[in-house]
């Protein structure tokens, strides 16, 4: 039985990538060729990332990444490509996302309420101050 | 459900009589009856100066009876009929409260939150000097915080299911669009997690540095710090733990 | 009337206000004290005051330096009443009409409301309706508003005729149309009333009919509906121009994408040159092609068909052009309307994630997956342009429906008498997509309890995990002469193997006991007394190619299940079952379905206990009672169904909707057939004295029945009535002519 194949993110193809020349290609040309970047630098907006993966998933197992390309493009002051490099995936870390979450307020539906049915009669919300400020948890 | 709409027999009565009866009903918290009676005042004596007051009291009674939609329609009519009235500020504020109280938790539809946001901005912009505006601004922060909470919820879903690119886009949206909310520290931590999972180490460091610089005291910075220093490379994990991850 | 030009406005006086404050009138004026008198600005103020809709009349005049604004306020509505509305309920009218008590009365608003009322009547097929608004003046400038309605008769369709249609005659074309000519025997359906939207739909149906049969140039020149003088009926005349009939000429595929050879996509094209031209086949070829390309991971690809008519040979050449579509990515997926369902319960059904390449086939398939959840009345997944042209924002708009169900079924059968089954189920528990069901079946002779819980996405993976607890107590004296008690637990896990193929593993641990078997009982049953434990593992493969899970109208499904009992426990067997069903959309939404099922139990050294065997009847073979057919022991007067190790059954059913869709009434006609045999028991035959030997029947005879049914999605819940008449049966079978079930739905 064939696994479910999916292309995730922006998987750049080599032929289009080769048309980008550091020092001459402009920001708009890059966007025309590769499309909108998957992400830009959190701090430095002149860094564009094109991250793409092809995954194959069988049954409920973790989809395994068959092909992955991370292309980083740096622009200089006036928007022309300064440098272009690819990041291979072997610096990847095994991360286990932390369970904590920043608290939010808002009426949550109780089991009884769903059974009784008319949901649009919300109980009065807790006062605002009992929502803890900031990320203290 | 929450008590049928109160049906008042239609008999013409002098305005003072209905008004006092309505006010008494309001005092002993029979809000539905009070709302119906105040509506009756306005219907039978639209031109008396009681009518204007009754309209506002009807809206307040609906609000207390948690019948938010009726309150909002009555308030809209009050605002369109008496924009210059000295209680207009209270009318706008009460309308904003009606939306604000219906905000549901972040994992569900946020249309109420968006309408609360616009209504609160209305109050703050139109009546800046009033006490209503001060409270509206406080509630505005909480509403924006709530909308950011929704983006965080979606981001966490993508992160947990291993769709790191989608997660990065969502958390960046929180960092860019909701800088003043309480979710930014967590968003930066999540960005570090996602970039590390992809192996883009220097972007992870950039997010971690930004978090450390702006929120040094926050728990999230502690978590990012430990993550950056001692997380195991993906390849080195033992066979069993990889198999377990692979299974679950 | 002093001229308005020259001098400044020293003072503005407002006259005639009763309810509205002078300050409010002043706020709408564009002229303020101190401004020069200027006719144009005064005119603007006049317009803006009228625009508020608060005033019946506004006049501005000048007295020296004062601008006098005289207003007459519009009256306030005290009460709104409707007279003469019999077909349409007052509440529906109140909901549709804008004017309400305490709202300002204006002539324009009354006219709009009159139009709204007429629109309601048009929609329900009454074009001759007339509405007269009446005003009753009250003191303090208040009015009562009464709409006097003369509904008029139901405007039907007297005659539908066609002009210059020579390929298909009038009656052929009328069959295709939904709108029917008014006839007395069509009282149940509302299709014979005049409804312009339905006529446009019919026009499109006829066009497609011609295009399906090769008339590529077909055009509807005009469609005219004249009302008869007595305003009771319409005459509809449609003039058409059929044009020539074409065949498929040359069919080519041309791909301008590097390393994609067009020819390997040839099998996906349904049209063959030489066949008559058929527009539907071209369309389905395009869908197949784009699906195939999607699966080959060509994210940004479009299929455009180019048609080349050559008049003389009467052929159409077809060129499927495959070209690069713009590289568009998903910027964001917004989910709205989920008041109760959690965001991730919907988001996990999307085949796209944010940042992925955009593909319209995946958007459509995602929409179908969300619909298949069965939590929503309406699901709309719409892509819109994002913040930049090469990005798209997909909005998912859902409107929830009650997912809680109380099911109350009552059955009547020739032997069991009345039985009641009751189940309470929440398919979207706390909006988390989990399914919790408690059901019980009580009848004079048996009680069944069953609790089941399923989490469709365990650990956020596409892994459906569930647990069931069940307890069955059967102590009915006259049909089966023993008490059967079985309690157990089932653990199950299901996951997808490919897009359409799912597999499920299920472990069952149950304890079954047969006690106080009556002395008259069949010998076979007597020696089954005692308690056994079953510990079995079952695998189920399910290939689902239907177009929808809830109400399939096209496609098929196949399922294979094999259960091995013998992981410990005192019972050993391998029970296999293969079932399949195919659905055809025969005509508009008439659905023909053919289902088939076969089952076989393989003995593994131990004999098969009665309650592990197959039984046939009830829902699986309508017209016969559950367990009413198959091997039976008739010695000395009792009548015990023994079940069988081998069975086969099939059912052909046609489902036809009656009346309009919202009524939800479906008629069913069905034919069931089936056989059950091989009880694996050997009757005792006494060669000397036949009377002592067992009277034992176990033939592979075919049983068959035909019947009709009616199901109705009533406001209280689904109701289904089945009447079945057995055609071929054995004399010892037990029949059941009537089956009825009624369920209510709660939020």
Tab-separated table of N, CA, C and O in Angstrom, chain A residues 8-9 37-43 49 51-53 60-62 64 68 70 72 87-89 91-109 118 121-122 124-125 128 131 133-137, chain B residues 1-2 64 66 68 100-101 103-108 139 142 145-146 156 159 162-165 168-169 172 182-183 186 190-191 193 195-203 206-207 219-220 223 231-234 237 245-247:
chain	number	residue	atom	x	y	z
A	8	UNK	N	5.749	19.630	1.866
A	8	UNK	CA	5.468	20.631	2.904
A	8	UNK	C	6.385	21.820	2.692
A	8	UNK	O	7.562	21.636	2.332
A	9	UNK	N	5.872	23.010	2.903
A	9	UNK	CA	6.712	24.213	2.830
A	9	UNK	C	7.130	24.486	1.392
A	9	UNK	O	6.489	24.038	0.443
A	37	UNK	N	9.074	33.836	0.743
A	37	UNK	CA	9.936	33.003	1.614
A	37	UNK	C	9.125	32.349	2.735
A	37	UNK	O	8.099	32.888	3.172
A	38	UNK	N	9.557	31.158	3.138
A	38	UNK	CA	8.857	30.477	4.234
A	38	UNK	C	9.019	31.288	5.514
A	38	UNK	O	8.079	31.432	6.279
A	39	UNK	N	10.222	31.856	5.700
A	39	UNK	CA	10.404	32.669	6.917
A	39	UNK	C	11.480	33.708	6.647
A	39	UNK	O	12.344	33.503	5.791
A	40	UNK	N	11.410	34.816	7.375
A	40	UNK	CA	12.504	35.806	7.289
A	40	UNK	C	13.159	35.840	8.679
A	40	UNK	O	12.578	35.348	9.661
A	41	UNK	N	14.319	36.398	8.738
A	41	UNK	CA	15.095	36.390	10.000
A	41	UNK	C	14.289	37.011	11.136
A	41	UNK	O	13.604	38.015	10.937
A	42	UNK	N	14.360	36.385	12.335
A	42	UNK	CA	13.589	36.935	13.474
A	42	UNK	C	14.127	38.322	13.809
A	42	UNK	O	13.376	39.233	14.100
A	43	UNK	N	15.465	38.467	13.731
A	43	UNK	CA	16.060	39.762	14.095
A	43	UNK	C	16.431	40.526	12.821
A	43	UNK	O	16.062	41.680	12.626
A	49	UNK	N	14.556	32.659	4.301
A	49	UNK	CA	14.721	31.200	4.352
A	49	UNK	C	13.661	30.551	3.472
A	49	UNK	O	12.477	30.924	3.529
A	51	UNK	N	12.305	26.929	3.207
A	51	UNK	CA	12.394	25.605	3.845
A	51	UNK	C	11.334	24.711	3.218
A	51	UNK	O	10.150	25.068	3.171
A	52	UNK	N	11.745	23.547	2.709
A	52	UNK	CA	10.778	22.630	2.064
A	52	UNK	C	11.125	21.194	2.396
A	52	UNK	O	12.295	20.873	2.626
A	53	UNK	N	10.064	20.350	2.489
A	53	UNK	CA	10.309	18.938	2.802
A	53	UNK	C	9.350	18.088	1.987
A	53	UNK	O	8.201	18.486	1.766
A	60	UNK	N	0.086	5.390	11.005
A	60	UNK	CA	0.072	6.520	11.944
A	60	UNK	C	1.483	6.881	12.379
A	60	UNK	O	1.692	7.643	13.299
A	61	UNK	N	2.458	6.301	11.677
A	61	UNK	CA	3.824	6.547	12.155
A	61	UNK	C	4.254	7.971	11.820
A	61	UNK	O	3.676	8.633	10.972
A	62	UNK	N	5.295	8.423	12.514
A	62	UNK	CA	5.851	9.753	12.248
A	62	UNK	C	6.198	9.823	10.763
A	62	UNK	O	6.826	8.903	10.255
A	64	UNK	N	8.254	10.203	7.640
A	64	UNK	CA	9.715	10.347	7.542
A	64	UNK	C	10.045	11.240	6.347
A	64	UNK	O	9.416	11.197	5.306
A	68	UNK	N	14.750	17.100	1.980
A	68	UNK	CA	14.592	18.398	2.668
A	68	UNK	C	15.618	19.378	2.114
A	68	UNK	O	16.757	18.987	1.878
A	70	UNK	N	16.926	23.416	2.823
A	70	UNK	CA	16.812	24.719	3.491
A	70	UNK	C	17.762	25.664	2.789
A	70	UNK	O	18.987	25.471	2.839
A	72	UNK	N	19.189	29.506	2.374
A	72	UNK	CA	19.228	30.801	3.068
A	72	UNK	C	19.759	31.837	2.078
A	72	UNK	O	20.795	31.613	1.463
A	87	UNK	N	21.477	24.934	4.081
A	87	UNK	CA	21.778	24.368	5.416
A	87	UNK	C	21.370	22.905	5.383
A	87	UNK	O	20.211	22.578	5.048
A	88	UNK	N	22.336	22.012	5.664
A	88	UNK	CA	21.892	20.604	5.663
A	88	UNK	C	21.213	20.313	7.005
A	88	UNK	O	21.359	21.077	7.962
A	89	UNK	N	20.494	19.236	7.099
A	89	UNK	CA	19.627	19.030	8.255
A	89	UNK	C	20.319	18.384	9.437
A	89	UNK	O	19.722	18.208	10.482
A	91	UNK	N	22.258	19.257	11.651
A	91	UNK	CA	22.427	19.966	12.942
A	91	UNK	C	21.091	19.932	13.686
A	91	UNK	O	20.926	20.572	14.709
A	92	UNK	N	20.127	19.177	13.171
A	92	UNK	CA	18.789	19.201	13.781
A	92	UNK	C	18.845	18.614	15.189
A	92	UNK	O	19.623	17.706	15.468
A	93	UNK	N	18.047	19.155	16.046
A	93	UNK	CA	18.007	18.696	17.449
A	93	UNK	C	16.687	17.956	17.681
A	93	UNK	O	15.682	18.286	17.046
A	94	UNK	N	16.708	16.981	18.591
A	94	UNK	CA	15.418	16.344	18.954
A	94	UNK	C	14.759	17.249	19.991
A	94	UNK	O	15.314	17.462	21.072
A	95	UNK	N	13.657	17.832	19.628
A	95	UNK	CA	13.044	18.754	20.622
A	95	UNK	C	11.738	18.126	21.111
A	95	UNK	O	11.027	17.454	20.363
A	96	UNK	N	11.487	18.346	22.396
A	96	UNK	CA	10.212	17.869	22.934
A	96	UNK	C	9.477	19.130	23.429
A	96	UNK	O	9.801	19.662	24.488
A	97	UNK	N	8.520	19.627	22.630
A	97	UNK	CA	7.907	20.941	22.929
A	97	UNK	C	7.425	20.993	24.386
A	97	UNK	O	6.811	20.029	24.871
A	98	UNK	N	7.723	22.101	25.080
A	98	UNK	CA	7.402	22.161	26.516
A	98	UNK	C	5.898	22.220	26.694
A	98	UNK	O	5.172	22.786	25.873
A	99	UNK	N	5.448	21.600	27.776
A	99	UNK	CA	3.996	21.472	27.991
A	99	UNK	C	3.393	22.798	28.439
A	99	UNK	O	2.194	23.019	28.298
A	100	UNK	N	4.242	23.679	29.043
A	100	UNK	CA	3.655	24.893	29.656
A	100	UNK	C	3.045	25.762	28.568
A	100	UNK	O	3.491	25.738	27.416
A	101	UNK	N	1.976	26.511	28.937
A	101	UNK	CA	1.425	27.470	27.967
A	101	UNK	C	1.119	28.768	28.712
A	101	UNK	O	0.866	28.745	29.918
A	102	UNK	N	1.124	29.867	27.979
A	102	UNK	CA	0.766	31.152	28.616
A	102	UNK	C	-0.729	31.116	28.873
A	102	UNK	O	-1.506	30.747	27.986
A	103	UNK	N	-1.153	31.461	30.108
A	103	UNK	CA	-2.601	31.325	30.428
A	103	UNK	C	-3.445	32.306	29.625
A	103	UNK	O	-3.000	33.402	29.299
A	104	UNK	N	-4.643	31.865	29.260
A	104	UNK	CA	-5.582	32.816	28.603
A	104	UNK	C	-6.932	32.701	29.330
A	104	UNK	O	-7.180	31.693	30.024
A	105	UNK	N	-7.788	33.642	29.104
A	105	UNK	CA	-9.101	33.687	29.791
A	105	UNK	C	-10.134	33.216	28.779
A	105	UNK	O	-9.783	32.733	27.710
A	106	UNK	N	-11.383	33.305	29.044
A	106	UNK	CA	-12.392	32.910	28.029
A	106	UNK	C	-13.153	31.709	28.537
A	106	UNK	O	-12.597	30.819	29.170
A	107	UNK	N	-14.408	31.710	28.223
A	107	UNK	CA	-15.332	30.734	28.789
A	107	UNK	C	-15.132	29.396	28.106
A	107	UNK	O	-15.185	29.316	26.868
A	108	UNK	N	-14.858	28.344	28.892
A	108	UNK	CA	-14.713	27.021	28.284
A	108	UNK	C	-15.998	26.248	28.531
A	108	UNK	O	-16.653	26.436	29.543
A	109	UNK	N	-16.329	25.399	27.614
A	109	UNK	CA	-17.634	24.718	27.672
A	109	UNK	C	-17.527	23.520	28.609
A	109	UNK	O	-16.603	22.744	28.520
A	118	UNK	N	-28.330	24.564	25.395
A	118	UNK	CA	-28.208	25.915	24.810
A	118	UNK	C	-26.940	26.568	25.314
A	118	UNK	O	-26.777	26.979	26.420
A	121	UNK	N	-25.715	30.759	26.324
A	121	UNK	CA	-26.004	31.538	27.535
A	121	UNK	C	-24.730	31.468	28.388
A	121	UNK	O	-24.628	30.688	29.301
A	122	UNK	N	-23.710	32.219	28.043
A	122	UNK	CA	-22.427	32.044	28.746
A	122	UNK	C	-22.558	32.525	30.188
A	122	UNK	O	-23.269	33.481	30.466
A	124	UNK	N	-21.154	34.369	33.548
A	124	UNK	CA	-20.370	35.610	33.627
A	124	UNK	C	-18.887	35.230	33.711
A	124	UNK	O	-18.520	34.322	34.428
A	125	UNK	N	-18.058	35.964	33.002
A	125	UNK	CA	-16.630	35.612	32.924
A	125	UNK	C	-15.961	35.940	34.261
A	125	UNK	O	-16.391	36.842	34.971
A	128	UNK	N	-11.231	40.206	35.316
A	128	UNK	CA	-9.999	40.228	34.510
A	128	UNK	C	-8.774	39.992	35.395
A	128	UNK	O	-7.848	39.325	35.007
A	131	UNK	N	-6.852	36.832	35.784
A	131	UNK	CA	-6.053	36.214	34.704
A	131	UNK	C	-4.616	36.659	34.976
A	131	UNK	O	-4.334	37.836	35.027
A	133	UNK	N	-0.981	37.930	34.949
A	133	UNK	CA	-0.278	38.778	33.979
A	133	UNK	C	1.020	38.090	33.567
A	133	UNK	O	1.576	37.297	34.340
A	134	UNK	N	1.490	38.339	32.382
A	134	UNK	CA	2.833	37.905	31.945
A	134	UNK	C	2.929	36.385	31.920
A	134	UNK	O	1.939	35.686	32.103
A	135	UNK	N	4.090	35.867	31.682
A	135	UNK	CA	4.243	34.437	31.426
A	135	UNK	C	4.491	33.665	32.700
A	135	UNK	O	4.932	32.527	32.659
A	136	UNK	N	4.220	34.296	33.846
A	136	UNK	CA	4.619	33.559	35.073
A	136	UNK	C	3.789	32.283	35.175
A	136	UNK	O	2.570	32.308	35.100
A	137	UNK	N	4.430	31.151	35.268
A	137	UNK	CA	3.643	29.913	35.386
A	137	UNK	C	4.436	28.980	36.266
A	137	UNK	O	5.663	28.904	36.131
B	1	UNK	N	-34.588	26.756	28.229
B	1	UNK	CA	-33.384	27.619	28.191
B	1	UNK	C	-33.601	28.804	29.145
B	1	UNK	O	-34.468	28.713	30.025
B	2	UNK	N	-32.956	29.912	28.909
B	2	UNK	CA	-32.815	30.909	29.982
B	2	UNK	C	-34.093	31.734	30.126
B	2	UNK	O	-34.055	32.945	30.062
B	64	UNK	N	-27.709	42.636	32.077
B	64	UNK	CA	-27.648	41.896	33.351
B	64	UNK	C	-28.303	40.520	33.185
B	64	UNK	O	-27.904	39.539	33.821
B	66	UNK	N	-27.999	38.765	30.799
B	66	UNK	CA	-27.106	38.033	29.886
B	66	UNK	C	-27.732	37.831	28.512
B	66	UNK	O	-27.357	36.923	27.789
B	68	UNK	N	-27.317	39.223	25.568
B	68	UNK	CA	-26.420	40.222	24.977
B	68	UNK	C	-26.941	40.765	23.656
B	68	UNK	O	-26.863	41.951	23.378
B	100	UNK	N	-17.454	41.790	24.933
B	100	UNK	CA	-16.317	41.339	25.737
B	100	UNK	C	-16.690	40.120	26.578
B	100	UNK	O	-15.940	39.158	26.722
B	101	UNK	N	-17.911	40.132	27.112
B	101	UNK	CA	-18.287	39.043	28.023
B	101	UNK	C	-18.546	37.743	27.267
B	101	UNK	O	-18.699	36.689	27.864
B	103	UNK	N	-16.527	36.520	24.964
B	103	UNK	CA	-15.283	35.961	24.389
B	103	UNK	C	-15.164	34.503	24.822
B	103	UNK	O	-15.265	34.180	26.008
B	104	UNK	N	-15.000	33.620	23.806
B	104	UNK	CA	-14.889	32.194	24.177
B	104	UNK	C	-13.405	31.823	24.206
B	104	UNK	O	-12.558	32.616	23.788
B	105	UNK	N	-13.107	30.604	24.688
B	105	UNK	CA	-11.684	30.290	24.937
B	105	UNK	C	-10.944	30.189	23.611
B	105	UNK	O	-11.538	29.992	22.561
B	106	UNK	N	-9.607	30.313	23.706
B	106	UNK	CA	-8.780	30.542	22.504
B	106	UNK	C	-8.897	29.422	21.478
B	106	UNK	O	-8.589	29.599	20.316
B	107	UNK	N	-9.368	28.262	21.876
B	107	UNK	CA	-9.337	27.157	20.894
B	107	UNK	C	-10.572	27.203	20.005
B	107	UNK	O	-10.767	26.335	19.167
B	108	UNK	N	-11.432	28.216	20.219
B	108	UNK	CA	-12.674	28.240	19.432
B	108	UNK	C	-12.802	29.555	18.689
B	108	UNK	O	-11.914	30.391	18.714
B	139	UNK	N	-9.141	46.676	28.929
B	139	UNK	CA	-9.777	45.498	28.295
B	139	UNK	C	-9.219	45.293	26.896
B	139	UNK	O	-9.110	44.166	26.413
B	142	UNK	N	-6.292	43.113	27.063
B	142	UNK	CA	-6.662	41.699	27.297
B	142	UNK	C	-7.243	41.082	26.021
B	142	UNK	O	-6.994	39.926	25.703
B	145	UNK	N	-4.474	40.341	23.738
B	145	UNK	CA	-3.761	39.205	24.320
B	145	UNK	C	-4.489	37.912	23.939
B	145	UNK	O	-3.887	36.893	23.596
B	146	UNK	N	-5.808	37.990	23.929
B	146	UNK	CA	-6.622	36.812	23.639
B	146	UNK	C	-6.441	36.379	22.188
B	146	UNK	O	-6.279	35.199	21.887
B	156	UNK	N	1.085	25.991	18.330
B	156	UNK	CA	1.483	24.814	19.119
B	156	UNK	C	0.998	23.541	18.437
B	156	UNK	O	1.678	22.514	18.412
B	159	UNK	N	3.395	22.745	15.780
B	159	UNK	CA	4.696	22.327	16.339
B	159	UNK	C	4.613	20.873	16.802
B	159	UNK	O	5.437	20.034	16.443
B	162	UNK	N	4.741	18.288	14.208
B	162	UNK	CA	5.968	18.231	13.408
B	162	UNK	C	5.925	19.076	12.150
B	162	UNK	O	6.781	18.931	11.278
B	163	UNK	N	4.944	19.987	12.002
B	163	UNK	CA	4.933	20.841	10.788
B	163	UNK	C	5.621	22.152	11.171
B	163	UNK	O	4.979	23.179	11.402
B	164	UNK	N	6.969	22.092	11.187
B	164	UNK	CA	7.728	23.211	11.774
B	164	UNK	C	7.595	24.497	10.970
B	164	UNK	O	7.542	25.591	11.512
B	165	UNK	N	7.485	24.373	9.630
B	165	UNK	CA	7.417	25.612	8.831
B	165	UNK	C	6.142	26.380	9.185
B	165	UNK	O	6.151	27.584	9.419
B	168	UNK	N	6.482	28.035	12.550
B	168	UNK	CA	7.325	29.256	12.531
B	168	UNK	C	6.497	30.448	12.048
B	168	UNK	O	6.486	31.527	12.651
B	169	UNK	N	5.691	30.214	10.986
B	169	UNK	CA	4.910	31.348	10.439
B	169	UNK	C	3.966	31.890	11.508
B	169	UNK	O	3.822	33.081	11.722
B	172	UNK	N	5.855	33.730	14.329
B	172	UNK	CA	6.370	35.030	13.873
B	172	UNK	C	5.237	36.040	13.842
B	172	UNK	O	5.388	37.219	14.162
B	182	UNK	N	1.247	39.214	26.322
B	182	UNK	CA	2.013	38.369	27.266
B	182	UNK	C	2.491	37.095	26.564
B	182	UNK	O	3.094	36.243	27.194
B	183	UNK	N	2.173	36.933	25.274
B	183	UNK	CA	2.521	35.675	24.610
B	183	UNK	C	3.875	35.728	23.909
B	183	UNK	O	4.354	34.707	23.430
B	186	UNK	N	6.748	33.330	25.053
B	186	UNK	CA	6.534	31.927	24.664
B	186	UNK	C	6.736	31.767	23.167
B	186	UNK	O	7.325	30.797	22.693
B	190	UNK	N	9.132	29.159	21.327
B	190	UNK	CA	8.658	28.162	20.343
B	190	UNK	C	9.448	28.277	19.047
B	190	UNK	O	9.742	27.271	18.387
B	191	UNK	N	9.797	29.540	18.653
B	191	UNK	CA	10.589	29.717	17.426
B	191	UNK	C	11.924	28.999	17.588
B	191	UNK	O	12.382	28.273	16.689
B	193	UNK	N	12.547	26.450	19.441
B	193	UNK	CA	12.300	24.994	19.344
B	193	UNK	C	12.190	24.567	17.885
B	193	UNK	O	12.812	23.600	17.435
B	195	UNK	N	13.166	26.113	15.051
B	195	UNK	CA	14.399	26.249	14.245
B	195	UNK	C	15.393	25.151	14.622
B	195	UNK	O	16.046	24.545	13.769
B	196	UNK	N	15.477	24.811	15.929
B	196	UNK	CA	16.408	23.732	16.327
B	196	UNK	C	15.981	22.422	15.694
B	196	UNK	O	16.793	21.658	15.177
B	197	UNK	N	14.665	22.181	15.655
B	197	UNK	CA	14.187	20.901	15.088
B	197	UNK	C	14.560	20.818	13.616
B	197	UNK	O	14.798	19.740	13.077
B	198	UNK	N	14.635	21.981	12.939
B	198	UNK	CA	14.982	21.980	11.502
B	198	UNK	C	16.498	21.995	11.321
B	198	UNK	O	17.000	21.740	10.232
B	199	UNK	N	17.222	22.373	12.386
B	199	UNK	CA	18.690	22.411	12.282
B	199	UNK	C	19.191	23.772	11.838
B	199	UNK	O	20.346	23.897	11.422
B	200	UNK	N	18.337	24.821	11.914
B	200	UNK	CA	18.819	26.170	11.543
B	200	UNK	C	19.281	26.801	12.850
B	200	UNK	O	18.538	27.547	13.510
B	201	UNK	N	20.511	26.529	13.233
B	201	UNK	CA	20.960	26.844	14.593
B	201	UNK	C	21.080	28.345	14.800
B	201	UNK	O	20.608	28.899	15.792
B	202	UNK	N	21.664	29.084	13.805
B	202	UNK	CA	21.898	30.508	14.129
B	202	UNK	C	20.581	31.275	14.208
B	202	UNK	O	20.441	32.209	14.977
B	203	UNK	N	19.520	30.839	13.475
B	203	UNK	CA	18.228	31.530	13.634
B	203	UNK	C	17.663	31.236	15.029
B	203	UNK	O	17.077	32.100	15.683
B	206	UNK	N	19.339	33.479	17.317
B	206	UNK	CA	18.845	34.871	17.205
B	206	UNK	C	17.570	35.017	18.038
B	206	UNK	O	17.433	35.946	18.843
B	207	UNK	N	16.638	34.065	17.898
B	207	UNK	CA	15.375	34.175	18.650
B	207	UNK	C	15.664	34.099	20.153
B	207	UNK	O	15.122	34.862	20.955
B	219	UNK	N	10.174	32.754	32.732
B	219	UNK	CA	10.460	31.300	32.756
B	219	UNK	C	10.851	30.827	31.365
B	219	UNK	O	11.635	29.907	31.201
B	220	UNK	N	10.243	31.457	30.350
B	220	UNK	CA	10.485	30.962	28.987
B	220	UNK	C	11.959	31.066	28.639
B	220	UNK	O	12.507	30.230	27.936
B	223	UNK	N	13.739	28.164	29.974
B	223	UNK	CA	13.527	26.940	29.153
B	223	UNK	C	14.362	27.009	27.891
B	223	UNK	O	14.959	26.033	27.447
B	231	UNK	N	20.306	20.111	24.500
B	231	UNK	CA	19.368	19.177	23.817
B	231	UNK	C	20.204	18.225	22.962
B	231	UNK	O	21.271	18.565	22.468
B	232	UNK	N	19.729	16.985	22.792
B	232	UNK	CA	20.507	15.956	22.078
B	232	UNK	C	20.319	16.138	20.576
B	232	UNK	O	19.218	16.398	20.127
B	233	UNK	N	21.362	15.970	19.801
B	233	UNK	CA	21.180	16.019	18.341
B	233	UNK	C	20.241	14.907	17.899
B	233	UNK	O	20.202	13.836	18.504
B	234	UNK	N	19.493	15.172	16.835
B	234	UNK	CA	18.448	14.231	16.412
B	234	UNK	C	19.078	12.884	16.086
B	234	UNK	O	18.571	11.836	16.455
B	237	UNK	N	20.086	10.050	18.901
B	237	UNK	CA	19.170	9.430	19.885
B	237	UNK	C	19.263	7.922	19.794
B	237	UNK	O	19.469	7.377	18.718
B	245	UNK	N	9.636	7.463	19.420
B	245	UNK	CA	9.144	8.701	18.757
B	245	UNK	C	8.479	8.357	17.447
B	245	UNK	O	7.437	8.880	17.077
B	246	UNK	N	9.121	7.371	16.765
B	246	UNK	CA	8.604	6.996	15.452
B	246	UNK	C	7.181	6.469	15.607
B	246	UNK	O	6.276	6.827	14.857
B	247	UNK	N	6.970	5.676	16.743
B	247	UNK	CA	5.631	5.130	16.963
B	247	UNK	C	4.690	6.253	17.422
B	247	UNK	O	3.638	6.458	16.882
